Amino acid sequence: MSSQIDHVFDETRVFPPSPEFAAAAVAQPGLYAEAATDRDAFWAAQARALHWHTPFTEVLDWTTPPFAKWFADGELNVAYNCLDRHVEAGNGDRVALLWEGEPGDERRITYAELTAEVKRLANVLTGMGVGHGDRVAIYLPMIPEAVASMLAVARIGAIHSVVFGGFSADSLRSRIDDAGAKVVITADGGYRKGKVSPLKPAVDQALADRGEGAQLTVEHVIVVQRGGNEVEWTEDRDVWYHDVVAAAPAEHEAQAFPAENPLFILYTSGTTGKPKGILHTSGGYLTQASYTHRNVFDLNPETDVFWCTADIGWVTGHSYVTYGPLANGATQVLFEGTPDTPHPGRWWEIIQKYGVTIFYTAPTAIRSFMKSGRAIPNQFDLSSIRVLGSVGEPINPEAWMWYREVIGGNTAPIVDTWWQTETGAIMISPLPGVTATKPGSAQTPLPGISIDVVDDDGNEVGSGGGGLLAITKPWPAMLRGIWGDPERYKETYWEKFEKEGYYFAGDGARLDDDGDLWLLGRVDDVMNVSGHRLSTAEIESALVAHEATAEAAVVGASDETTGQAVVAFVIVKESYLAAHSPEGLAQQLRGWVGEQIGPIARPRDVYIVNELPKTRSGKIMRRLLRDVAEGREVGDTTTLADTAVMSVISAQVK
Ligand code: 6R9
């Protein structure tokens, strides 16, 4: 089967940056040429923005692909780069974290304070016998201690594995065991939707219930007091964070580690099989995280207030809450809660309160705000915003325009950033002062990044073509492997194409006539209708462009005549639901897609539902909808944010 994706969706609006923005921007057009002229020299220059205890002399070693080494003979300390060096440069009083708890409590933490905390915690970990290369699991809510814990682990050359606070004891257990963690850092509980949601019981359960012969590697559990809920206590194993940190020595000198020292493991669920422990290392990762954070978001660390809404359990929280912003000495908001607690304007209230200038969130959040209408954000002063970012899924043009108009005051450039847990940092994105942006397109590989759209053999499809997204040259923040499974690393990412060193991202994409990239969703989700390959992203965009639609997901379900048929699951805006019958709406939407894209894309079925199944990071899990559409029993739902939603959907479809 050819991997050409038939595409039909056309978007012609273009928004160039204002001349004032362009003139003052961090990233200027010359950056592309600089990177193209000498790629290694370009990345070396980016890396030198960090502090190296031992400067590197080599840039890239790609002699044994797919195993890359970046800056291999250099030595640095990641935490020193994120903390001490800002204090030593006289910026210790700058606020690092503007933390807001869900109940409305706040803490402002300066770089000097965060450095002091991390030094003590590093001493605590060392005292527990955690050393270079040991693994520490972090299972915490969005509180400052979460960021401090990541940095303390990094500071002593150990490896962290952050597990989403919303994951179950089972998921936590498999991640702790796979990594062989020595210590777990957790909390009694955290606030979620107005209540304390306990965390410690899941840790207790994950560490008990050992199967026959299963070895327990965890020796200590450090517990942050946050929820104030009662917890069970295992003497000799459990300690309170505040006790041990207060008792630890304040002095801690950051030691230098090789650039390729592992920094973290982060598990991605993928669509099938056991979660993959994606491994990242230090020098290259920090180089690209900080370079992208500065250039893509146009960061001025002295004046900007950055806010990335991602949880630290997601890669976006690693690169754009912890490492990128802190390496750049930025001031940022850290928020514990959900967007709608205690009221639906909570995020906009936070932007107004802290004067957020750069705001980075996911399309799923934007679409859910669209559903409740612009009157809510309009009650707040959002005029401080000057750059908006999107990540996690293709952002459909309708949501992009809403984001620009309602949140960005029609002026803030939107950077639609494509990347993955595996890529470690942003790979494709407009540059806000350079690129004339197009609603729905991530547009251009960043300077220093080489990406192409290719067919199954790895041949370029060229402008106007559709196919598979491939990364054609190694990049500094690339994953270095799958924890404990080098074969799976090679098979999953590097053996799809004939061409050696071509990385298979698993996403479909097309190039428009200007050569701009449009991401089309996971190739596993592509539908084949009567021999035409259709992308989920385009049909969903068409559905969302209808005034009745709030959100939509489409899947291909097997069909006797067409091979696969398009089946759509649609959330309708409340105002429409009251005035129309579901059957009438479904009929209208089928016709609408037919008109917008063409008869081939017209859904066979449109189901009106209240919810869509999403992961914690907001991605729609289409394989579960495919199960429903094909009348099968619904598969593994453990990574869903809300596991009850599938039974609701199944009931609504019957
Ligand atoms: C950062 C992150 C990676 C997958 C990726 C793609 C989708 C992310 C996107 C996007 C279109 C964007 N994705 N950003 N698709 N446009 N701007 O999300 O990492 O959780 O590993 O997911 O997310 O399908 O392959 P991760």
XYZ file of C-alpha atoms and ligand atoms in Angstrom:
680
model
C 0.000 0.000 0.000
C 1.334 3.403 -0.866
C 1.780 5.859 1.949
C 0.569 8.802 -0.088
C -2.136 10.540 1.868
C -4.882 12.083 -0.185
C -5.581 15.528 1.009
C -8.124 18.034 0.110
C -8.330 20.547 2.903
C -7.259 24.019 1.880
C -6.348 26.865 4.142
C -5.182 30.111 2.619
C -5.085 32.650 5.455
C -1.613 33.973 6.340
C -0.554 36.142 9.290
C 2.869 37.786 9.079
C 4.454 39.138 12.284
C 4.122 42.858 12.864
C 7.194 44.882 11.818
C 7.785 45.847 15.477
C 7.706 42.238 16.635
C 9.936 41.116 13.784
C 12.529 43.803 14.456
C 12.851 43.025 18.163
C 12.578 39.220 17.957
C 15.176 36.868 19.465
C 15.192 34.662 16.344
C 15.999 36.525 13.145
C 15.733 35.147 9.580
C 19.511 34.678 9.366
C 19.288 31.755 11.796
C 18.165 29.412 9.014
C 21.126 30.255 6.818
C 23.532 29.999 9.731
C 22.340 26.484 10.523
C 22.343 25.428 6.872
C 25.892 26.608 6.283
C 27.514 24.513 9.003
C 25.170 22.396 11.056
C 27.773 21.228 13.568
C 29.105 24.744 14.118
C 25.547 25.970 14.598
C 24.769 23.390 17.293
C 28.145 23.951 18.945
C 27.284 27.648 19.224
C 23.895 26.803 20.785
C 25.567 24.412 23.236
C 28.029 27.104 24.288
C 25.132 29.123 25.678
C 25.315 26.594 28.533
C 28.033 26.397 31.150
C 30.495 23.566 30.521
C 32.788 22.502 33.344
C 34.879 20.887 30.636
C 34.357 22.374 27.175
C 33.646 19.887 24.392
C 35.822 19.609 21.311
C 33.612 17.172 19.351
C 30.079 18.037 18.280
C 28.404 14.939 16.834
C 29.555 11.339 16.725
C 27.274 9.431 14.326
C 29.664 6.621 13.485
C 27.331 3.899 14.782
C 23.796 4.954 13.865
C 21.237 4.980 15.365
C 23.357 5.518 18.481
C 24.381 9.180 18.536
C 26.728 11.055 20.831
C 26.599 14.818 21.100
C 29.344 16.933 22.673
C 30.725 13.667 24.040
C 34.010 14.875 25.517
C 32.374 17.837 27.261
C 31.254 17.800 30.890
C 28.491 19.777 32.536
C 26.003 19.699 35.374
C 22.399 20.133 34.246
C 21.128 21.487 37.581
C 24.039 23.938 37.857
C 22.984 25.283 34.464
C 19.385 25.701 35.594
C 20.157 27.196 39.007
C 23.576 28.155 40.418
C 24.836 29.924 37.343
C 21.909 32.368 37.410
C 22.574 33.068 41.077
C 26.301 33.522 40.394
C 25.436 35.930 37.563
C 23.611 38.143 40.076
C 20.075 36.998 39.275
C 19.399 35.102 42.489
C 16.519 37.423 43.353
C 14.724 36.798 40.082
C 11.542 34.760 40.556
C 11.865 31.310 39.030
C 8.448 29.938 39.975
C 5.199 31.824 40.440
C 3.346 28.927 41.934
C -0.404 28.848 42.352
C -2.075 25.958 44.142
C -5.531 24.852 43.180
C -7.168 26.225 46.359
C -5.572 29.606 45.587
C -2.521 29.435 47.859
C 0.630 30.891 46.307
C 4.402 30.767 46.577
C 6.982 32.890 44.803
C 10.317 31.122 44.621
C 13.457 32.903 43.472
C 16.410 31.312 41.742
C 18.420 31.628 44.961
C 15.694 29.872 46.957
C 15.218 27.098 44.433
C 18.979 26.548 44.291
C 19.155 26.271 48.086
C 16.291 23.767 48.155
C 17.795 21.616 45.414
C 21.196 21.564 47.151
C 19.636 20.232 50.346
C 17.557 17.665 48.516
C 20.633 16.534 46.583
C 22.320 15.935 49.929
C 19.301 13.962 51.134
C 19.428 11.699 48.089
C 23.169 11.164 48.385
C 22.653 10.326 52.056
C 20.174 7.632 51.014
C 22.818 6.059 48.853
C 21.545 7.384 45.528
C 24.511 7.887 43.250
C 25.510 8.458 39.673
C 23.289 6.432 37.301
C 20.762 5.320 39.955
C 17.069 5.787 39.186
C 14.592 7.858 41.195
C 10.850 7.762 40.500
C 8.916 11.017 40.955
C 5.157 10.798 41.504
C 3.992 14.261 42.499
C 1.362 16.907 41.830
C 2.311 20.190 40.140
C 4.049 21.711 43.134
C 7.472 23.382 43.355
C 8.891 20.239 44.996
C 8.280 18.402 41.727
C 10.642 20.715 39.854
C 13.119 20.674 42.757
C 13.087 16.867 42.789
C 13.894 16.574 39.095
C 16.768 19.005 39.493
C 18.133 17.352 42.650
C 18.262 14.001 40.868
C 19.964 15.600 37.873
C 22.420 17.408 40.128
C 23.896 14.186 41.475
C 24.067 12.504 38.081
C 21.198 10.138 38.812
C 18.260 9.477 36.447
C 14.677 10.511 37.098
C 11.545 8.811 35.919
C 8.540 11.067 36.404
C 5.210 9.254 36.518
C 1.966 11.197 36.063
C 0.225 11.799 39.378
C -2.966 10.543 37.771
C -1.621 7.109 36.899
C -2.739 4.090 38.865
C -0.725 1.967 41.273
C -0.319 -0.628 38.509
C 1.146 1.804 35.992
C 3.394 3.198 38.702
C 4.564 -0.276 39.695
C 5.488 -1.296 36.158
C 7.443 1.929 35.663
C 9.246 1.641 39.004
C 10.149 -1.969 38.274
C 11.226 -1.423 34.679
C 13.606 1.356 35.744
C 14.667 -0.365 38.974
C 14.130 2.804 41.024
C 15.922 3.090 44.361
C 13.875 5.970 45.757
C 10.349 7.260 45.116
C 9.493 10.907 45.746
C 5.771 11.432 46.230
C 3.238 13.473 48.225
C 0.469 12.605 50.631
C -1.892 14.004 48.006
C -2.586 16.989 45.783
C -5.590 19.115 44.906
C -7.708 18.150 41.945
C -11.106 19.622 41.107
C -11.665 21.040 44.558
C -10.708 17.938 46.518
C -7.579 16.322 47.845
C -6.641 13.455 45.618
C -4.374 11.023 47.517
C -1.096 9.847 45.967
C 0.727 7.989 48.727
C -1.700 5.014 48.780
C -0.840 4.259 45.141
C 2.861 4.206 46.040
C 2.197 1.925 49.010
C 0.231 -0.409 46.787
C 2.812 -0.342 44.007
C 5.523 -1.317 46.473
C 3.460 -3.996 48.197
C 1.707 -6.713 46.184
C 4.955 -8.097 44.802
C 4.549 -11.049 42.510
C 6.448 -14.281 43.122
C 10.163 -13.570 42.818
C 9.617 -9.905 41.856
C 12.422 -7.946 43.379
C 11.751 -4.678 45.155
C 14.445 -2.154 44.313
C 12.942 0.768 46.250
C 14.664 1.484 49.551
C 13.177 4.856 50.513
C 10.051 6.893 49.913
C 10.231 10.657 50.380
C 6.813 12.183 51.038
C 5.942 15.842 50.472
C 3.173 17.143 52.686
C 0.676 18.807 50.406
C -2.834 17.391 50.681
C -2.809 17.070 54.471
C -4.671 13.765 54.066
C -3.880 10.866 56.381
C -1.346 8.398 55.098
C -0.064 5.008 56.123
C 3.564 4.922 57.125
C 6.228 2.266 56.669
C 8.953 2.857 59.269
C 12.534 2.796 57.959
C 11.276 3.303 54.439
C 9.131 6.469 54.477
C 10.356 9.924 55.427
C 8.753 13.365 55.258
C 10.326 15.627 52.665
C 10.249 18.664 54.968
C 11.996 16.771 57.780
C 14.851 15.401 55.735
C 15.361 18.538 53.653
C 15.508 20.738 56.758
C 18.016 18.392 58.381
C 20.290 18.153 55.329
C 23.451 20.250 54.891
C 22.911 23.427 52.884
C 26.124 23.209 50.907
C 26.377 21.077 47.819
C 28.843 21.522 45.035
C 27.609 20.505 41.591
C 29.907 17.927 40.108
C 30.552 17.740 36.354
C 29.215 14.762 34.377
C 29.839 13.742 30.780
C 27.461 15.224 28.219
C 26.068 11.776 27.462
C 25.256 11.034 31.099
C 21.614 9.847 31.219
C 19.264 12.509 32.573
C 15.842 10.921 32.538
C 13.603 8.093 31.447
C 10.059 8.961 30.463
C 7.534 6.271 29.596
C 5.289 6.711 26.575
C 2.317 4.463 26.285
C 2.187 4.219 22.516
C -0.804 2.501 21.004
C 0.135 -1.091 21.732
C 2.513 -3.100 23.843
C 4.279 -2.309 27.059
C 5.234 1.321 27.678
C 8.592 2.329 26.254
C 11.071 3.971 28.616
C 12.435 6.753 26.437
C 15.963 7.639 27.510
C 17.408 11.141 27.297
C 20.904 12.350 28.136
C 22.291 15.667 29.340
C 24.275 18.011 27.092
C 22.405 17.651 23.810
C 19.028 17.580 25.495
C 19.631 20.730 27.516
C 21.108 22.481 24.485
C 18.027 21.922 22.357
C 15.510 22.455 25.176
C 16.995 25.863 25.977
C 17.632 26.876 22.341
C 14.047 26.101 21.338
C 12.564 27.708 24.435
C 14.434 30.948 23.723
C 13.860 31.129 19.982
C 10.415 29.612 19.501
C 8.860 31.593 22.348
C 10.929 34.745 21.778
C 11.974 34.701 25.398
C 13.300 37.740 27.194
C 14.170 36.350 30.650
C 14.151 39.803 32.211
C 10.671 40.843 31.191
C 8.644 37.808 30.175
C 6.341 35.686 32.303
C 6.138 32.261 30.714
C 3.394 29.735 31.333
C 3.321 26.212 29.978
C 0.234 24.436 31.263
C 1.623 20.903 30.827
C 2.011 18.522 33.734
C 5.581 17.484 34.528
C 4.478 13.890 33.909
C 4.470 14.684 30.191
C 7.564 15.465 28.122
C 6.274 18.997 27.596
C 6.551 19.503 31.341
C 10.135 18.232 31.297
C 11.361 20.444 28.482
C 9.161 23.535 28.869
C 8.455 23.667 32.584
C 11.647 22.376 34.124
C 14.646 22.353 31.813
C 14.140 24.924 29.028
C 12.777 27.807 31.116
C 15.141 27.303 34.050
C 18.220 26.885 31.842
C 17.227 30.230 30.316
C 16.674 31.949 33.655
C 13.010 32.606 32.908
C 10.214 33.497 35.308
C 7.285 31.151 34.960
C 3.893 30.256 36.341
C 3.420 26.776 37.798
C -0.199 25.827 38.432
C -1.398 22.832 40.397
C -5.009 22.707 39.314
C -7.350 22.117 36.413
C -8.643 24.820 34.013
C -12.179 24.908 35.389
C -11.784 24.812 39.172
C -13.300 26.598 40.991
C -14.652 28.485 37.966
C -14.313 28.144 34.172
C -12.169 31.279 33.886
C -9.395 30.085 36.195
C -6.646 30.017 33.568
C -7.528 33.490 32.262
C -7.613 34.785 35.808
C -4.067 33.455 36.324
C -2.867 35.104 33.113
C -4.325 38.411 34.279
C -2.986 38.053 37.823
C 0.616 37.272 36.881
C 0.756 39.206 33.619
C 1.638 36.121 31.589
C 3.307 37.147 28.330
C 3.974 33.745 26.727
C 1.337 31.039 26.979
C 1.811 27.426 25.837
C -1.018 24.889 25.865
C -2.680 22.066 23.923
C -5.418 22.112 21.240
C -7.634 19.927 23.409
C -7.756 22.687 26.028
C -8.427 25.350 23.423
C -11.316 23.348 21.957
C -12.859 22.804 25.338
C -12.749 26.566 26.010
C -14.358 27.198 22.631
C -17.177 24.928 23.723
C -18.045 27.155 26.671
C -17.744 30.324 24.631
C -15.644 33.487 24.446
C -17.660 35.348 27.063
C -15.595 33.663 29.785
C -12.091 34.685 28.628
C -13.485 38.080 27.623
C -14.069 38.865 31.298
C -10.318 38.953 31.912
C -7.523 41.241 30.833
C -5.313 39.097 28.605
C -3.490 42.009 27.003
C -0.142 40.986 28.493
C 0.029 38.012 26.107
C 2.449 38.435 23.219
C 3.188 34.851 22.081
C 0.906 31.799 22.033
C 2.032 28.208 21.634
C 0.264 24.950 20.827
C 1.451 21.367 21.250
C 0.230 17.800 21.414
C -2.025 17.323 18.425
C -2.701 19.000 15.108
C -4.508 22.241 15.873
C -7.391 22.636 13.491
C -7.709 26.024 11.753
C -10.955 26.785 13.580
C -9.337 26.412 17.009
C -6.230 28.271 15.813
C -8.331 31.287 14.777
C -10.234 31.272 18.046
C -6.967 31.110 19.995
C -5.569 34.020 18.018
C -8.660 36.216 18.282
C -9.938 35.485 21.764
C -6.744 34.776 23.711
C -4.152 36.525 21.558
C -6.079 39.750 20.944
C -5.600 39.254 17.189
C -1.950 40.190 17.437
C 0.070 37.522 19.279
C 1.795 35.134 16.881
C 0.880 31.466 17.356
C 3.659 28.903 17.301
C 2.299 25.437 16.524
C 5.104 23.228 17.793
C 5.476 19.639 16.599
C 7.669 17.268 18.571
C 7.548 14.033 20.588
C 8.755 12.469 23.822
C 11.381 10.856 21.613
C 12.593 14.096 20.043
C 13.056 15.679 23.480
C 12.420 19.211 22.281
C 10.570 21.173 19.595
C 11.456 20.184 16.018
C 8.950 21.921 13.747
C 7.510 25.343 14.478
C 7.171 28.820 13.079
C 9.607 31.375 14.482
C 7.341 34.096 15.849
C 9.200 37.111 14.454
C 10.097 35.515 11.141
C 7.357 33.218 9.869
C 4.092 34.353 8.319
C 1.887 31.842 10.123
C -0.881 29.715 8.621
C -3.774 28.433 10.767
C -3.266 24.711 11.274
C 0.263 24.332 9.922
C 3.378 23.713 12.021
C 5.202 24.937 8.916
C 8.984 24.703 9.132
C 11.674 22.559 10.719
C 13.627 24.757 13.115
C 17.091 25.945 12.129
C 19.413 22.988 12.719
C 16.670 20.370 12.230
C 16.309 18.258 9.089
C 12.871 16.853 8.320
C 11.181 15.623 5.208
C 7.933 14.096 4.033
C 8.680 10.805 2.294
C 6.999 7.727 0.824
C 7.418 4.196 2.215
C 10.848 3.891 0.621
C 12.074 7.135 2.079
C 11.876 9.157 -1.146
C 10.852 12.803 -0.877
C 7.271 13.472 -1.949
C 8.013 17.132 -2.735
C 5.778 20.214 -2.488
C 2.119 19.334 -2.750
C 2.681 15.717 -1.682
C 1.626 13.692 1.339
C 3.329 10.816 3.144
C 5.312 10.005 6.261
C 7.240 12.408 8.434
C 10.927 11.474 8.651
C 13.755 13.124 10.520
C 16.686 12.825 8.195
C 19.616 13.882 10.392
C 20.399 13.325 14.084
C 19.501 16.166 16.467
C 20.933 17.037 19.895
C 17.867 16.210 22.029
C 17.116 12.917 20.272
C 16.311 9.917 22.417
C 19.365 7.764 23.033
C 17.406 4.561 23.332
C 14.622 2.640 25.029
C 15.578 1.749 28.573
C 16.844 -1.822 28.582
C 15.785 -2.575 24.993
C 18.198 -1.473 22.240
C 16.577 -3.817 19.685
C 13.158 -2.278 20.140
C 14.763 1.159 19.751
C 16.200 0.197 16.356
C 13.073 -1.555 15.116
C 10.567 1.052 16.218
C 12.286 4.147 14.929
C 15.105 3.379 12.517
C 14.149 0.466 10.290
C 11.066 1.798 8.535
C 12.940 3.284 5.578
C 15.677 1.877 3.388
C 17.793 4.911 4.107
C 20.179 4.571 7.020
C 19.773 7.183 9.719
C 16.204 8.134 8.773
C 14.009 8.361 11.863
C 10.366 7.282 11.495
C 8.147 9.537 13.600
C 4.898 7.626 13.090
C 3.056 10.739 11.894
C 1.556 11.457 8.508
C 2.241 14.851 6.966
C 1.912 16.789 3.785
C 3.787 19.651 2.197
C 1.791 22.484 0.683
C 2.849 24.380 -2.405
C 4.987 26.734 -0.322
C 6.771 23.741 1.202
C 5.077 24.212 4.590
C 4.346 21.141 6.722
C 0.860 20.056 7.781
C 0.706 17.275 10.353
C -2.032 14.757 9.690
C -2.077 12.598 12.816
C -0.615 9.188 13.629
C -0.237 6.904 10.625
C -1.859 4.112 12.651
C -5.007 6.249 12.523
C -4.993 6.928 8.762
C -8.112 5.615 7.025
C -8.293 3.887 3.691
C -11.631 4.489 2.025
C -12.060 2.869 -1.394
C -8.312 3.087 -1.876
C -8.032 6.717 -0.819
C -5.891 7.439 2.212
C -7.569 10.051 4.367
C -6.151 11.728 7.429
C -7.998 12.047 10.691
C -6.822 15.630 11.102
C -8.399 16.946 7.946
C -11.831 15.413 8.461
C -11.859 16.462 12.101
C -10.950 19.996 11.057
C -13.858 20.069 8.642
C -16.246 18.843 11.344
C -15.036 21.425 13.840
C -15.448 24.158 11.241
C -19.226 23.556 11.387
C -20.842 25.982 13.809
C -22.607 23.224 15.752
C -19.438 21.275 16.553
C -17.309 21.661 19.662
C -15.024 18.649 19.207
C -14.705 15.739 16.837
C -12.774 12.524 16.390
C -12.894 10.287 13.341
C -11.765 6.719 12.823
C -11.808 4.213 10.010
C -14.082 1.229 10.664
C -14.031 -1.836 8.465
C -16.684 -1.699 5.789
C -17.759 -4.371 3.319
C -17.942 -2.115 0.305
C -15.296 0.554 0.867
C -12.697 -1.386 2.888
C -12.894 1.212 5.595
C -15.565 3.793 6.262
C -15.244 7.102 8.059
C -16.985 7.088 11.427
C -17.205 10.346 13.352
C -17.764 11.009 17.049
C -18.884 14.568 17.615
C -19.468 16.731 20.651
C -22.065 19.344 19.805
C -22.239 22.790 21.407
C -24.907 22.974 24.067
C -26.878 25.697 22.298
C -27.314 23.415 19.280
C -28.182 20.322 21.200
C -31.245 22.004 22.643
C -32.575 23.169 19.292
C -31.852 20.155 17.061
C -32.383 16.428 17.110
C -29.223 14.302 17.168
C -30.350 12.550 13.966
C -30.854 15.861 12.198
C -27.458 17.117 13.318
C -25.724 13.914 12.268
C -27.318 14.197 8.837
C -26.253 17.831 8.517
C -22.677 17.063 9.512
C -22.366 14.216 7.024
C -23.469 16.534 4.273
C -21.159 19.289 5.513
C -18.040 17.131 5.374
C -19.065 15.980 1.914
C -19.264 19.608 0.788
C -16.095 20.751 2.533
C -13.806 17.930 1.478
C -15.600 15.758 -1.017
C -17.973 12.810 -1.095
C -15.152 10.361 -0.379
C -14.673 11.843 3.098
C -18.363 11.892 4.030
C -18.726 9.917 7.276
C -20.780 6.739 7.074
C -21.886 7.341 10.655
C -21.858 10.404 12.865
C -22.397 9.720 16.540
C -23.268 12.627 18.814
C -21.523 12.034 22.154
C -20.785 14.007 25.338
C -17.133 13.053 25.763
C -14.141 11.759 23.839
C -11.558 9.351 25.260
C -8.354 11.263 25.989
C -5.003 10.577 27.574
C -3.781 12.707 30.451
C -1.967 14.934 28.000
C -5.174 15.443 26.055
C -4.626 13.212 23.045
C -7.674 11.463 21.646
C -7.295 7.675 21.827
C -8.806 6.778 18.475
C -8.124 3.061 18.779
C -10.767 2.879 21.516
C -13.266 4.636 19.273
C -12.390 2.192 16.504
C -13.296 -0.617 18.886
C -16.692 0.998 19.421
C -17.197 1.707 15.726
C -16.449 -1.912 14.859
C -18.618 -3.251 17.675
C -15.703 -4.851 19.548
C -15.053 -4.940 23.215
C -13.121 -1.790 24.161
C -9.351 -2.361 24.637
C -6.931 -1.218 27.323
C -8.105 2.039 28.892
C -5.533 2.416 31.681
C -3.875 5.540 30.264
C -7.151 7.432 29.859
C -7.598 10.557 31.948
C -11.083 9.330 32.814
C -11.618 5.602 32.427
C -15.402 5.837 32.763
C -15.840 7.744 29.518
C -15.759 4.657 27.288
C -18.861 3.134 28.829
C -20.680 6.451 28.408
C -19.685 6.606 24.740
C -20.596 2.979 24.094
C -24.023 3.599 25.594
C -24.551 6.717 23.466
C -23.628 4.915 20.279
C -26.086 2.046 20.774
C 5.191 16.860 22.713
C 4.284 15.674 22.628
C 3.895 13.018 20.262
C 2.836 12.989 19.165
C 3.382 13.280 17.801
C 2.154 13.803 17.089
C 1.435 14.601 18.153
C 2.511 16.707 19.041
C 1.898 18.159 17.550
C 1.406 16.892 17.175
C 0.471 17.801 15.265
C 1.603 19.283 16.697
N 1.801 16.018 18.136
N 2.574 17.999 18.712
N 0.699 16.714 16.033
N 0.903 19.038 15.572
N 2.009 20.526 16.998
O 3.112 15.813 22.385
O 4.877 14.450 22.817
O 3.179 13.005 24.018
O 5.226 12.013 22.861
O 3.304 12.913 21.545
O 1.868 14.019 19.394
O 1.330 12.744 16.680
O 3.920 12.122 17.213
P 4.157 13.046 22.890
